[in-house]
Amino acid sequence: MQNEVGLLRIFSAAAESTSFREAAVRLGLSPQGVTRAIKRLETHFGELLFHRNTRQMRITAFGEDLAARLQPALDQLDGLWHPVAESGESGFSGQVRITAPHSLGHRAVMPALQSVLAQHPHIRPEVRLSDRIADAVDEGIDVGIRVGFMRDSRFIARRAGELRLIVAGAPELIERVGKPQKIEDLDAAPVVAALDVNAGRPWPWHFSNGRQWTPSSPAMRIDDSDAEMGAVLAGIGFGQLADYMAIPAIDEGRLQPLLQKHAPAPWGIYVYRPQRGPVAGRVRVVFDALVSAIQHLPGYSLAERSRKK
């Protein structure tokens, strides 16, 4: 294939020249090399490409038609070899496939993409929100957000922020059933359980020193984090929520934090991409915008917030 393209390039140069010798000089070849290439093409097509004698050459009608069809194809082929950075905004166009947990959809992903699209309107995001752990390679994911741990060496990951888990309840619920004072009190309390869609059972609640507690008879089980938040706000039960979800409601007095002395260590929030090596401009700009959006989530500790009030 490479040799065939080379022959066509020689023909294209000859079609733009007054002689095979001139074409040879342009290409850095010998005149004999150009002549052999033209003869091979004429044998292939079964048509003369040039009328020629010892004094001059003239392209045939078939040759003119071939040259007219060939040049755009060669231009397009050459364009494939130009680094994206040389083509301006073209490096910031095309599809970027993104995956993230539901809870970060409108809190981080949408603000990040709004910023990106304001500067690069030709980027076409495809957003897949799911609390299921995506197979980034099989699903063709360009950029993802994951909470917890990133130990897969196939990914380039950046720890963009931290998530703290907060047990919280609505004031109306606390007035009705009281505050749980210790972890064991949760066994008799109404709770809202987040459903692990990967395993089909409630997520355990995490506490300090690696301790876990799993709801055995929750008032509600739910597989959507925002709906879980809504149930906790409605007073259906206590819940363990991500800080970036709970803190605004705590600041507004709609939720109260509980069992703070048993709070677990923070988890990482990672932005990752699955491939190593050169990164397309559109992927890089989305990656950086997601990192920035996560860094601006409401997420510092409740104790620190109390000192600032």
PDB file of C-alpha atoms in Angstrom:
ATOM      1  CA  MET A   1       0.000   0.000   0.000  1.00  0.00           C
ATOM      2  CA  GLN A   2       2.805   2.409   0.902  1.00  0.00           C
ATOM      3  CA  ASN A   3       4.476   1.790  -2.481  1.00  0.00           C
ATOM      4  CA  GLU A   4       1.186   2.377  -4.329  1.00  0.00           C
ATOM      5  CA  VAL A   5       0.688   5.715  -2.579  1.00  0.00           C
ATOM      6  CA  GLY A   6       4.263   6.618  -3.483  1.00  0.00           C
ATOM      7  CA  LEU A   7       3.562   5.911  -7.153  1.00  0.00           C
ATOM      8  CA  LEU A   8       0.480   8.140  -7.027  1.00  0.00           C
ATOM      9  CA  ARG A   9       2.490  10.929  -5.413  1.00  0.00           C
ATOM     10  CA  ILE A  10       5.012  10.732  -8.247  1.00  0.00           C
ATOM     11  CA  PHE A  11       2.209  10.919 -10.806  1.00  0.00           C
ATOM     12  CA  SER A  12       0.671  13.921  -9.012  1.00  0.00           C
ATOM     13  CA  ALA A  13       4.003  15.753  -9.087  1.00  0.00           C
ATOM     14  CA  ALA A  14       4.488  14.900 -12.779  1.00  0.00           C
ATOM     15  CA  ALA A  15       0.987  16.179 -13.582  1.00  0.00           C
ATOM     16  CA  GLU A  16       1.923  19.543 -12.052  1.00  0.00           C
ATOM     17  CA  SER A  17       5.298  19.719 -13.862  1.00  0.00           C
ATOM     18  CA  THR A  18       6.374  20.505 -17.409  1.00  0.00           C
ATOM     19  CA  SER A  19       8.601  17.456 -17.644  1.00  0.00           C
ATOM     20  CA  PHE A  20       9.553  14.270 -15.824  1.00  0.00           C
ATOM     21  CA  ARG A  21      12.920  15.878 -15.096  1.00  0.00           C
ATOM     22  CA  GLU A  22      11.231  18.788 -13.295  1.00  0.00           C
ATOM     23  CA  ALA A  23       9.089  16.325 -11.317  1.00  0.00           C
ATOM     24  CA  ALA A  24      12.217  14.349 -10.411  1.00  0.00           C
ATOM     25  CA  VAL A  25      13.927  17.481  -9.065  1.00  0.00           C
ATOM     26  CA  ARG A  26      10.857  18.344  -6.940  1.00  0.00           C
ATOM     27  CA  LEU A  27      10.748  14.840  -5.475  1.00  0.00           C
ATOM     28  CA  GLY A  28      14.476  14.249  -5.116  1.00  0.00           C
ATOM     29  CA  LEU A  29      14.380  11.302  -7.544  1.00  0.00           C
ATOM     30  CA  SER A  30      16.082  10.481 -10.819  1.00  0.00           C
ATOM     31  CA  PRO A  31      14.179  11.123 -14.086  1.00  0.00           C
ATOM     32  CA  GLN A  32      14.425   7.384 -14.764  1.00  0.00           C
ATOM     33  CA  GLY A  33      12.693   6.700 -11.455  1.00  0.00           C
ATOM     34  CA  VAL A  34       9.804   8.970 -12.388  1.00  0.00           C
ATOM     35  CA  THR A  35       9.520   7.324 -15.817  1.00  0.00           C
ATOM     36  CA  ARG A  36       9.411   3.827 -14.275  1.00  0.00           C
ATOM     37  CA  ALA A  37       6.701   4.910 -11.808  1.00  0.00           C
ATOM     38  CA  ILE A  38       4.522   6.359 -14.583  1.00  0.00           C
ATOM     39  CA  LYS A  39       4.915   3.193 -16.659  1.00  0.00           C
ATOM     40  CA  ARG A  40       3.852   1.035 -13.691  1.00  0.00           C
ATOM     41  CA  LEU A  41       0.741   3.148 -13.211  1.00  0.00           C
ATOM     42  CA  GLU A  42      -0.103   3.018 -16.921  1.00  0.00           C
ATOM     43  CA  THR A  43       0.209  -0.765 -16.815  1.00  0.00           C
ATOM     44  CA  HIS A  44      -2.030  -0.883 -13.735  1.00  0.00           C
ATOM     45  CA  PHE A  45      -4.770   1.339 -15.200  1.00  0.00           C
ATOM     46  CA  GLY A  46      -4.415   0.103 -18.759  1.00  0.00           C
ATOM     47  CA  GLU A  47      -4.367   3.712 -19.940  1.00  0.00           C
ATOM     48  CA  LEU A  48      -1.752   6.222 -21.024  1.00  0.00           C
ATOM     49  CA  LEU A  49      -1.243   8.987 -18.483  1.00  0.00           C
ATOM     50  CA  PHE A  50       1.021  11.162 -20.643  1.00  0.00           C
ATOM     51  CA  HIS A  51       1.668  11.634 -24.344  1.00  0.00           C
ATOM     52  CA  ARG A  52       5.425  11.992 -24.557  1.00  0.00           C
ATOM     53  CA  ASN A  53       8.262  12.145 -27.022  1.00  0.00           C
ATOM     54  CA  THR A  54      11.913  13.179 -26.844  1.00  0.00           C
ATOM     55  CA  ARG A  55      11.034  16.899 -26.694  1.00  0.00           C
ATOM     56  CA  GLN A  56       7.880  17.223 -24.582  1.00  0.00           C
ATOM     57  CA  MET A  57       5.143  15.491 -22.597  1.00  0.00           C
ATOM     58  CA  ARG A  58       1.423  16.235 -22.361  1.00  0.00           C
ATOM     59  CA  ILE A  59      -1.035  14.732 -19.893  1.00  0.00           C
ATOM     60  CA  THR A  60      -3.857  12.665 -21.408  1.00  0.00           C
ATOM     61  CA  ALA A  61      -7.571  13.152 -20.710  1.00  0.00           C
ATOM     62  CA  PHE A  62      -7.507  10.045 -18.513  1.00  0.00           C
ATOM     63  CA  GLY A  63      -4.486  11.456 -16.671  1.00  0.00           C
ATOM     64  CA  GLU A  64      -6.214  14.807 -16.104  1.00  0.00           C
ATOM     65  CA  ASP A  65      -9.248  13.065 -14.612  1.00  0.00           C
ATOM     66  CA  LEU A  66      -7.075  10.905 -12.363  1.00  0.00           C
ATOM     67  CA  ALA A  67      -5.048  13.917 -11.177  1.00  0.00           C
ATOM     68  CA  ALA A  68      -8.238  15.855 -10.340  1.00  0.00           C
ATOM     69  CA  ARG A  69      -9.556  12.957  -8.235  1.00  0.00           C
ATOM     70  CA  LEU A  70      -6.199  12.158  -6.681  1.00  0.00           C
ATOM     71  CA  GLN A  71      -5.135  15.511  -5.214  1.00  0.00           C
ATOM     72  CA  PRO A  72      -7.942  15.858  -2.608  1.00  0.00           C
ATOM     73  CA  ALA A  73      -7.257  12.289  -1.462  1.00  0.00           C
ATOM     74  CA  LEU A  74      -3.534  13.003  -1.033  1.00  0.00           C
ATOM     75  CA  ASP A  75      -4.304  16.246   0.821  1.00  0.00           C
ATOM     76  CA  GLN A  76      -6.585  14.374   3.203  1.00  0.00           C
ATOM     77  CA  LEU A  77      -3.988  11.661   3.737  1.00  0.00           C
ATOM     78  CA  ASP A  78      -1.310  14.253   4.493  1.00  0.00           C
ATOM     79  CA  GLY A  79      -3.643  15.923   6.986  1.00  0.00           C
ATOM     80  CA  LEU A  80      -3.803  12.741   9.035  1.00  0.00           C
ATOM     81  CA  TRP A  81      -0.105  13.093   9.813  1.00  0.00           C
ATOM     82  CA  HIS A  82      -0.283  16.639  11.133  1.00  0.00           C
ATOM     83  CA  PRO A  83      -0.133  16.830  14.932  1.00  0.00           C
ATOM     84  CA  VAL A  84      -3.422  17.943  16.437  1.00  0.00           C
ATOM     85  CA  ALA A  85      -1.726  20.973  17.987  1.00  0.00           C
ATOM     86  CA  GLU A  86      -0.990  22.324  14.500  1.00  0.00           C
ATOM     87  CA  SER A  87      -4.638  22.298  13.484  1.00  0.00           C
ATOM     88  CA  GLY A  88      -5.942  24.831  16.004  1.00  0.00           C
ATOM     89  CA  GLU A  89      -9.467  24.207  17.235  1.00  0.00           C
ATOM     90  CA  SER A  90      -9.618  20.856  15.425  1.00  0.00           C
ATOM     91  CA  GLY A  91      -7.743  19.408  18.407  1.00  0.00           C
ATOM     92  CA  PHE A  92     -10.707  20.422  20.546  1.00  0.00           C
ATOM     93  CA  SER A  93     -13.501  18.862  18.554  1.00  0.00           C
ATOM     94  CA  GLY A  94     -15.131  15.457  18.512  1.00  0.00           C
ATOM     95  CA  GLN A  95     -16.651  13.119  21.064  1.00  0.00           C
ATOM     96  CA  VAL A  96     -15.473  12.719  24.653  1.00  0.00           C
ATOM     97  CA  ARG A  97     -17.136   9.875  26.566  1.00  0.00           C
ATOM     98  CA  ILE A  98     -17.372  10.500  30.324  1.00  0.00           C
ATOM     99  CA  THR A  99     -18.508   8.322  33.207  1.00  0.00           C
ATOM    100  CA  ALA A 100     -19.202   9.418  36.782  1.00  0.00           C
ATOM    101  CA  PRO A 101     -21.383   8.532  39.786  1.00  0.00           C
ATOM    102  CA  HIS A 102     -24.934   9.924  39.710  1.00  0.00           C
ATOM    103  CA  SER A 103     -24.271  12.186  42.686  1.00  0.00           C
ATOM    104  CA  LEU A 104     -21.540  14.050  40.807  1.00  0.00           C
ATOM    105  CA  GLY A 105     -23.560  14.561  37.632  1.00  0.00           C
ATOM    106  CA  HIS A 106     -25.011  18.016  38.260  1.00  0.00           C
ATOM    107  CA  ARG A 107     -22.560  18.876  41.032  1.00  0.00           C
ATOM    108  CA  ALA A 108     -19.308  18.423  39.076  1.00  0.00           C
ATOM    109  CA  VAL A 109     -19.732  17.002  35.567  1.00  0.00           C
ATOM    110  CA  MET A 110     -22.275  19.530  34.281  1.00  0.00           C
ATOM    111  CA  PRO A 111     -20.430  22.619  35.639  1.00  0.00           C
ATOM    112  CA  ALA A 112     -17.191  21.299  34.158  1.00  0.00           C
ATOM    113  CA  LEU A 113     -18.730  20.689  30.745  1.00  0.00           C
ATOM    114  CA  GLN A 114     -20.472  24.048  30.755  1.00  0.00           C
ATOM    115  CA  SER A 115     -17.066  25.677  31.173  1.00  0.00           C
ATOM    116  CA  VAL A 116     -15.450  23.486  28.499  1.00  0.00           C
ATOM    117  CA  LEU A 117     -18.176  24.024  25.898  1.00  0.00           C
ATOM    118  CA  ALA A 118     -18.110  27.784  26.386  1.00  0.00           C
ATOM    119  CA  GLN A 119     -14.506  27.717  25.133  1.00  0.00           C
ATOM    120  CA  HIS A 120     -14.633  24.710  22.783  1.00  0.00           C
ATOM    121  CA  PRO A 121     -18.144  24.386  21.326  1.00  0.00           C
ATOM    122  CA  HIS A 122     -17.148  21.636  18.885  1.00  0.00           C
ATOM    123  CA  ILE A 123     -16.470  19.093  21.633  1.00  0.00           C
ATOM    124  CA  ARG A 124     -19.346  16.581  21.867  1.00  0.00           C
ATOM    125  CA  PRO A 125     -19.598  15.102  25.377  1.00  0.00           C
ATOM    126  CA  GLU A 126     -21.337  11.781  25.955  1.00  0.00           C
ATOM    127  CA  VAL A 127     -22.072  11.467  29.673  1.00  0.00           C
ATOM    128  CA  ARG A 128     -22.831   8.139  31.321  1.00  0.00           C
ATOM    129  CA  LEU A 129     -23.876   8.511  34.947  1.00  0.00           C
ATOM    130  CA  SER A 130     -23.877   5.281  36.911  1.00  0.00           C
ATOM    131  CA  ASP A 131     -22.933   4.049  40.354  1.00  0.00           C
ATOM    132  CA  ARG A 132     -21.801   0.826  38.732  1.00  0.00           C
ATOM    133  CA  ILE A 133     -18.041   0.596  38.244  1.00  0.00           C
ATOM    134  CA  ALA A 134     -17.554   1.075  34.517  1.00  0.00           C
ATOM    135  CA  ASP A 135     -15.239  -1.060  32.418  1.00  0.00           C
ATOM    136  CA  ALA A 136     -13.509   1.956  30.941  1.00  0.00           C
ATOM    137  CA  VAL A 137     -11.649   0.059  28.234  1.00  0.00           C
ATOM    138  CA  ASP A 138     -14.570  -2.060  26.965  1.00  0.00           C
ATOM    139  CA  GLU A 139     -16.993   0.892  27.081  1.00  0.00           C
ATOM    140  CA  GLY A 140     -14.625   3.284  25.332  1.00  0.00           C
ATOM    141  CA  ILE A 141     -14.515   5.746  28.240  1.00  0.00           C
ATOM    142  CA  ASP A 142     -12.227   8.729  27.680  1.00  0.00           C
ATOM    143  CA  VAL A 143     -12.466  10.310  31.155  1.00  0.00           C
ATOM    144  CA  GLY A 144     -14.027   9.016  34.368  1.00  0.00           C
ATOM    145  CA  ILE A 145     -14.584   9.926  37.995  1.00  0.00           C
ATOM    146  CA  ARG A 146     -14.286   7.296  40.696  1.00  0.00           C
ATOM    147  CA  VAL A 147     -14.694   7.522  44.450  1.00  0.00           C
ATOM    148  CA  GLY A 148     -12.671   5.367  46.814  1.00  0.00           C
ATOM    149  CA  PHE A 149      -9.498   3.761  45.490  1.00  0.00           C
ATOM    150  CA  MET A 150      -7.647   3.731  42.165  1.00  0.00           C
ATOM    151  CA  ARG A 151      -5.124   0.914  42.037  1.00  0.00           C
ATOM    152  CA  ASP A 152      -5.488  -0.110  38.403  1.00  0.00           C
ATOM    153  CA  SER A 153      -2.199   0.436  36.591  1.00  0.00           C
ATOM    154  CA  ARG A 154      -4.029   0.707  33.263  1.00  0.00           C
ATOM    155  CA  PHE A 155      -5.312   4.151  34.253  1.00  0.00           C
ATOM    156  CA  ILE A 156      -3.753   7.574  34.548  1.00  0.00           C
ATOM    157  CA  ALA A 157      -5.478   8.933  37.661  1.00  0.00           C
ATOM    158  CA  ARG A 158      -5.334  12.168  39.627  1.00  0.00           C
ATOM    159  CA  ARG A 159      -6.643  12.523  43.161  1.00  0.00           C
ATOM    160  CA  ALA A 160      -8.740  15.653  42.693  1.00  0.00           C
ATOM    161  CA  GLY A 161     -10.427  15.830  46.075  1.00  0.00           C
ATOM    162  CA  GLU A 162     -11.654  14.012  49.156  1.00  0.00           C
ATOM    163  CA  LEU A 163     -15.041  12.687  50.213  1.00  0.00           C
ATOM    164  CA  ARG A 164     -16.075  12.494  53.852  1.00  0.00           C
ATOM    165  CA  LEU A 165     -19.055  10.387  54.846  1.00  0.00           C
ATOM    166  CA  ILE A 166     -21.525  12.074  57.195  1.00  0.00           C
ATOM    167  CA  VAL A 167     -24.343  10.404  59.111  1.00  0.00           C
ATOM    168  CA  ALA A 168     -27.197  12.885  59.131  1.00  0.00           C
ATOM    169  CA  GLY A 169     -30.895  13.196  59.843  1.00  0.00           C
ATOM    170  CA  ALA A 170     -33.687  15.692  59.416  1.00  0.00           C
ATOM    171  CA  PRO A 171     -34.612  17.772  62.508  1.00  0.00           C
ATOM    172  CA  GLU A 172     -38.174  16.425  62.351  1.00  0.00           C
ATOM    173  CA  LEU A 173     -36.922  12.829  62.515  1.00  0.00           C
ATOM    174  CA  ILE A 174     -34.588  13.617  65.412  1.00  0.00           C
ATOM    175  CA  GLU A 175     -37.449  15.254  67.310  1.00  0.00           C
ATOM    176  CA  ARG A 176     -39.577  12.158  66.718  1.00  0.00           C
ATOM    177  CA  VAL A 177     -37.103   9.326  67.498  1.00  0.00           C
ATOM    178  CA  GLY A 178     -34.123  11.077  69.110  1.00  0.00           C
ATOM    179  CA  LYS A 179     -30.448  11.155  68.147  1.00  0.00           C
ATOM    180  CA  PRO A 180     -28.452   7.935  67.890  1.00  0.00           C
ATOM    181  CA  GLN A 181     -25.616   8.349  70.383  1.00  0.00           C
ATOM    182  CA  LYS A 182     -23.555   5.341  69.341  1.00  0.00           C
ATOM    183  CA  ILE A 183     -23.286   3.128  66.290  1.00  0.00           C
ATOM    184  CA  GLU A 184     -25.309   0.348  67.934  1.00  0.00           C
ATOM    185  CA  ASP A 185     -28.297   2.713  68.235  1.00  0.00           C
ATOM    186  CA  LEU A 186     -28.688   2.556  64.469  1.00  0.00           C
ATOM    187  CA  ASP A 187     -30.003  -1.023  64.755  1.00  0.00           C
ATOM    188  CA  ALA A 188     -33.274   0.273  66.221  1.00  0.00           C
ATOM    189  CA  ALA A 189     -33.449   3.501  64.205  1.00  0.00           C
ATOM    190  CA  PRO A 190     -35.121   4.109  60.841  1.00  0.00           C
ATOM    191  CA  VAL A 191     -32.426   4.386  58.185  1.00  0.00           C
ATOM    192  CA  VAL A 192     -32.287   4.882  54.461  1.00  0.00           C
ATOM    193  CA  ALA A 193     -29.931   2.378  52.820  1.00  0.00           C
ATOM    194  CA  ALA A 194     -28.044   3.034  49.610  1.00  0.00           C
ATOM    195  CA  LEU A 195     -28.256  -0.003  47.335  1.00  0.00           C
ATOM    196  CA  ASP A 196     -25.022  -1.313  45.839  1.00  0.00           C
ATOM    197  CA  VAL A 197     -26.036  -1.904  42.218  1.00  0.00           C
ATOM    198  CA  ASN A 198     -22.913  -4.006  41.645  1.00  0.00           C
ATOM    199  CA  ALA A 199     -23.817  -6.478  44.413  1.00  0.00           C
ATOM    200  CA  GLY A 200     -27.599  -6.017  44.798  1.00  0.00           C
ATOM    201  CA  ARG A 201     -27.445  -5.380  48.547  1.00  0.00           C
ATOM    202  CA  PRO A 202     -27.166  -2.318  50.832  1.00  0.00           C
ATOM    203  CA  TRP A 203     -23.833  -0.572  51.069  1.00  0.00           C
ATOM    204  CA  PRO A 204     -22.279  -0.864  54.522  1.00  0.00           C
ATOM    205  CA  TRP A 205     -21.867   2.340  56.505  1.00  0.00           C
ATOM    206  CA  HIS A 206     -18.244   3.162  57.264  1.00  0.00           C
ATOM    207  CA  PHE A 207     -16.887   4.459  60.558  1.00  0.00           C
ATOM    208  CA  SER A 208     -13.544   5.142  62.192  1.00  0.00           C
ATOM    209  CA  ASN A 209     -10.949   2.426  62.748  1.00  0.00           C
ATOM    210  CA  GLY A 210     -12.292   0.461  59.790  1.00  0.00           C
ATOM    211  CA  ARG A 211     -15.576  -0.379  61.489  1.00  0.00           C
ATOM    212  CA  GLN A 212     -18.589  -1.078  59.269  1.00  0.00           C
ATOM    213  CA  TRP A 213     -22.304  -1.362  59.941  1.00  0.00           C
ATOM    214  CA  THR A 214     -24.750  -2.757  57.397  1.00  0.00           C
ATOM    215  CA  PRO A 215     -28.472  -1.844  57.582  1.00  0.00           C
ATOM    216  CA  SER A 216     -30.410  -5.061  58.125  1.00  0.00           C
ATOM    217  CA  SER A 217     -33.993  -3.706  58.102  1.00  0.00           C
ATOM    218  CA  PRO A 218     -33.868  -0.261  56.501  1.00  0.00           C
ATOM    219  CA  ALA A 219     -36.943   1.928  56.227  1.00  0.00           C
ATOM    220  CA  MET A 220     -36.062   2.331  52.557  1.00  0.00           C
ATOM    221  CA  ARG A 221     -33.516   0.886  50.129  1.00  0.00           C
ATOM    222  CA  ILE A 222     -32.688   2.992  47.118  1.00  0.00           C
ATOM    223  CA  ASP A 223     -30.174   2.859  44.260  1.00  0.00           C
ATOM    224  CA  ASP A 224     -29.971   6.573  43.465  1.00  0.00           C
ATOM    225  CA  SER A 225     -27.932   8.868  45.689  1.00  0.00           C
ATOM    226  CA  ASP A 226     -30.033  11.992  45.084  1.00  0.00           C
ATOM    227  CA  ALA A 227     -33.230  10.080  45.826  1.00  0.00           C
ATOM    228  CA  GLU A 228     -31.526   8.739  48.964  1.00  0.00           C
ATOM    229  CA  MET A 229     -30.727  12.320  49.939  1.00  0.00           C
ATOM    230  CA  GLY A 230     -34.355  13.267  49.332  1.00  0.00           C
ATOM    231  CA  ALA A 231     -35.570  10.470  51.602  1.00  0.00           C
ATOM    232  CA  VAL A 232     -33.235  11.609  54.389  1.00  0.00           C
ATOM    233  CA  LEU A 233     -34.370  15.226  53.976  1.00  0.00           C
ATOM    234  CA  ALA A 234     -38.000  14.060  54.135  1.00  0.00           C
ATOM    235  CA  GLY A 235     -37.361  12.457  57.527  1.00  0.00           C
ATOM    236  CA  ILE A 236     -37.915   8.879  56.360  1.00  0.00           C
ATOM    237  CA  GLY A 237     -34.708   7.767  58.007  1.00  0.00           C
ATOM    238  CA  PHE A 238     -31.115   8.595  58.905  1.00  0.00           C
ATOM    239  CA  GLY A 239     -28.573   8.257  56.153  1.00  0.00           C
ATOM    240  CA  GLN A 240     -24.847   8.232  55.571  1.00  0.00           C
ATOM    241  CA  LEU A 241     -24.217  10.784  52.838  1.00  0.00           C
ATOM    242  CA  ALA A 242     -21.311  12.229  50.917  1.00  0.00           C
ATOM    243  CA  ASP A 243     -20.209  15.547  52.397  1.00  0.00           C
ATOM    244  CA  TYR A 244     -20.651  17.422  49.121  1.00  0.00           C
ATOM    245  CA  MET A 245     -24.331  16.430  49.279  1.00  0.00           C
ATOM    246  CA  ALA A 246     -24.976  16.861  52.994  1.00  0.00           C
ATOM    247  CA  ILE A 247     -23.053  20.049  53.834  1.00  0.00           C
ATOM    248  CA  PRO A 248     -25.299  22.507  51.947  1.00  0.00           C
ATOM    249  CA  ALA A 249     -28.354  21.048  53.704  1.00  0.00           C
ATOM    250  CA  ILE A 250     -26.538  21.142  57.070  1.00  0.00           C
ATOM    251  CA  ASP A 251     -25.655  24.803  56.508  1.00  0.00           C
ATOM    252  CA  GLU A 252     -29.323  25.522  55.774  1.00  0.00           C
ATOM    253  CA  GLY A 253     -30.507  23.701  58.901  1.00  0.00           C
ATOM    254  CA  ARG A 254     -32.344  21.008  56.957  1.00  0.00           C
ATOM    255  CA  LEU A 255     -30.060  18.244  58.245  1.00  0.00           C
ATOM    256  CA  GLN A 256     -28.088  17.665  61.426  1.00  0.00           C
ATOM    257  CA  PRO A 257     -24.783  15.729  61.502  1.00  0.00           C
ATOM    258  CA  LEU A 258     -24.606  12.750  63.866  1.00  0.00           C
ATOM    259  CA  LEU A 259     -21.998  10.373  65.300  1.00  0.00           C
ATOM    260  CA  GLN A 260     -19.220  12.738  64.247  1.00  0.00           C
ATOM    261  CA  LYS A 261     -16.654  11.225  66.618  1.00  0.00           C
ATOM    262  CA  HIS A 262     -17.018   7.959  64.683  1.00  0.00           C
ATOM    263  CA  ALA A 263     -16.476   9.526  61.259  1.00  0.00           C
ATOM    264  CA  PRO A 264     -14.219   7.473  58.958  1.00  0.00           C
ATOM    265  CA  ALA A 265     -11.097   8.706  57.222  1.00  0.00           C
ATOM    266  CA  PRO A 266     -11.805  10.557  53.977  1.00  0.00           C
ATOM    267  CA  TRP A 267     -11.921   8.738  50.656  1.00  0.00           C
ATOM    268  CA  GLY A 268     -10.275   9.990  47.485  1.00  0.00           C
ATOM    269  CA  ILE A 269     -12.174  11.332  44.494  1.00  0.00           C
ATOM    270  CA  TYR A 270     -10.199  10.498  41.355  1.00  0.00           C
ATOM    271  CA  VAL A 271     -10.371  11.721  37.792  1.00  0.00           C
ATOM    272  CA  TYR A 272      -8.901   9.137  35.462  1.00  0.00           C
ATOM    273  CA  ARG A 273      -8.360   8.250  31.833  1.00  0.00           C
ATOM    274  CA  PRO A 274      -7.642   4.737  30.634  1.00  0.00           C
ATOM    275  CA  GLN A 275      -4.927   5.258  28.036  1.00  0.00           C
ATOM    276  CA  ARG A 276      -1.294   6.205  28.349  1.00  0.00           C
ATOM    277  CA  GLY A 277       0.700   8.113  25.753  1.00  0.00           C
ATOM    278  CA  PRO A 278      -0.427  11.160  23.752  1.00  0.00           C
ATOM    279  CA  VAL A 279      -3.734  12.666  24.876  1.00  0.00           C
ATOM    280  CA  ALA A 280      -6.126  14.423  22.499  1.00  0.00           C
ATOM    281  CA  GLY A 281      -6.700  18.081  23.340  1.00  0.00           C
ATOM    282  CA  ARG A 282     -10.445  17.540  23.811  1.00  0.00           C
ATOM    283  CA  VAL A 283      -9.786  14.792  26.384  1.00  0.00           C
ATOM    284  CA  ARG A 284      -7.165  16.807  28.235  1.00  0.00           C
ATOM    285  CA  VAL A 285      -9.379  19.900  28.567  1.00  0.00           C
ATOM    286  CA  VAL A 286     -12.314  17.833  29.892  1.00  0.00           C
ATOM    287  CA  PHE A 287     -10.005  16.000  32.314  1.00  0.00           C
ATOM    288  CA  ASP A 288      -8.658  19.291  33.700  1.00  0.00           C
ATOM    289  CA  ALA A 289     -12.147  20.818  33.980  1.00  0.00           C
ATOM    290  CA  LEU A 290     -13.423  17.839  35.974  1.00  0.00           C
ATOM    291  CA  VAL A 291     -10.460  18.088  38.344  1.00  0.00           C
ATOM    292  CA  SER A 292     -11.224  21.771  38.903  1.00  0.00           C
ATOM    293  CA  ALA A 293     -14.943  21.133  39.453  1.00  0.00           C
ATOM    294  CA  ILE A 294     -14.240  18.474  42.081  1.00  0.00           C
ATOM    295  CA  GLN A 295     -11.814  20.773  43.854  1.00  0.00           C
ATOM    296  CA  HIS A 296     -14.660  23.283  44.240  1.00  0.00           C
ATOM    297  CA  LEU A 297     -17.141  20.840  45.790  1.00  0.00           C
ATOM    298  CA  PRO A 298     -18.286  21.656  49.351  1.00  0.00           C
ATOM    299  CA  GLY A 299     -16.163  19.162  51.174  1.00  0.00           C
ATOM    300  CA  TYR A 300     -14.030  20.359  54.078  1.00  0.00           C
ATOM    301  CA  SER A 301     -14.638  19.000  57.543  1.00  0.00           C
ATOM    302  CA  LEU A 302     -17.583  19.941  59.721  1.00  0.00           C
ATOM    303  CA  ALA A 303     -15.231  20.937  62.531  1.00  0.00           C
ATOM    304  CA  GLU A 304     -13.445  23.325  60.200  1.00  0.00           C
ATOM    305  CA  ARG A 305     -16.769  24.773  59.070  1.00  0.00           C
ATOM    306  CA  SER A 306     -17.847  25.289  62.690  1.00  0.00           C
ATOM    307  CA  ARG A 307     -14.683  27.307  63.410  1.00  0.00           C
ATOM    308  CA  LYS A 308     -15.412  29.584  60.439  1.00  0.00           C
ATOM    309  CA  LYS A 309     -18.953  30.399  61.610  1.00  0.00           C
TER     310      LYS A 309
END
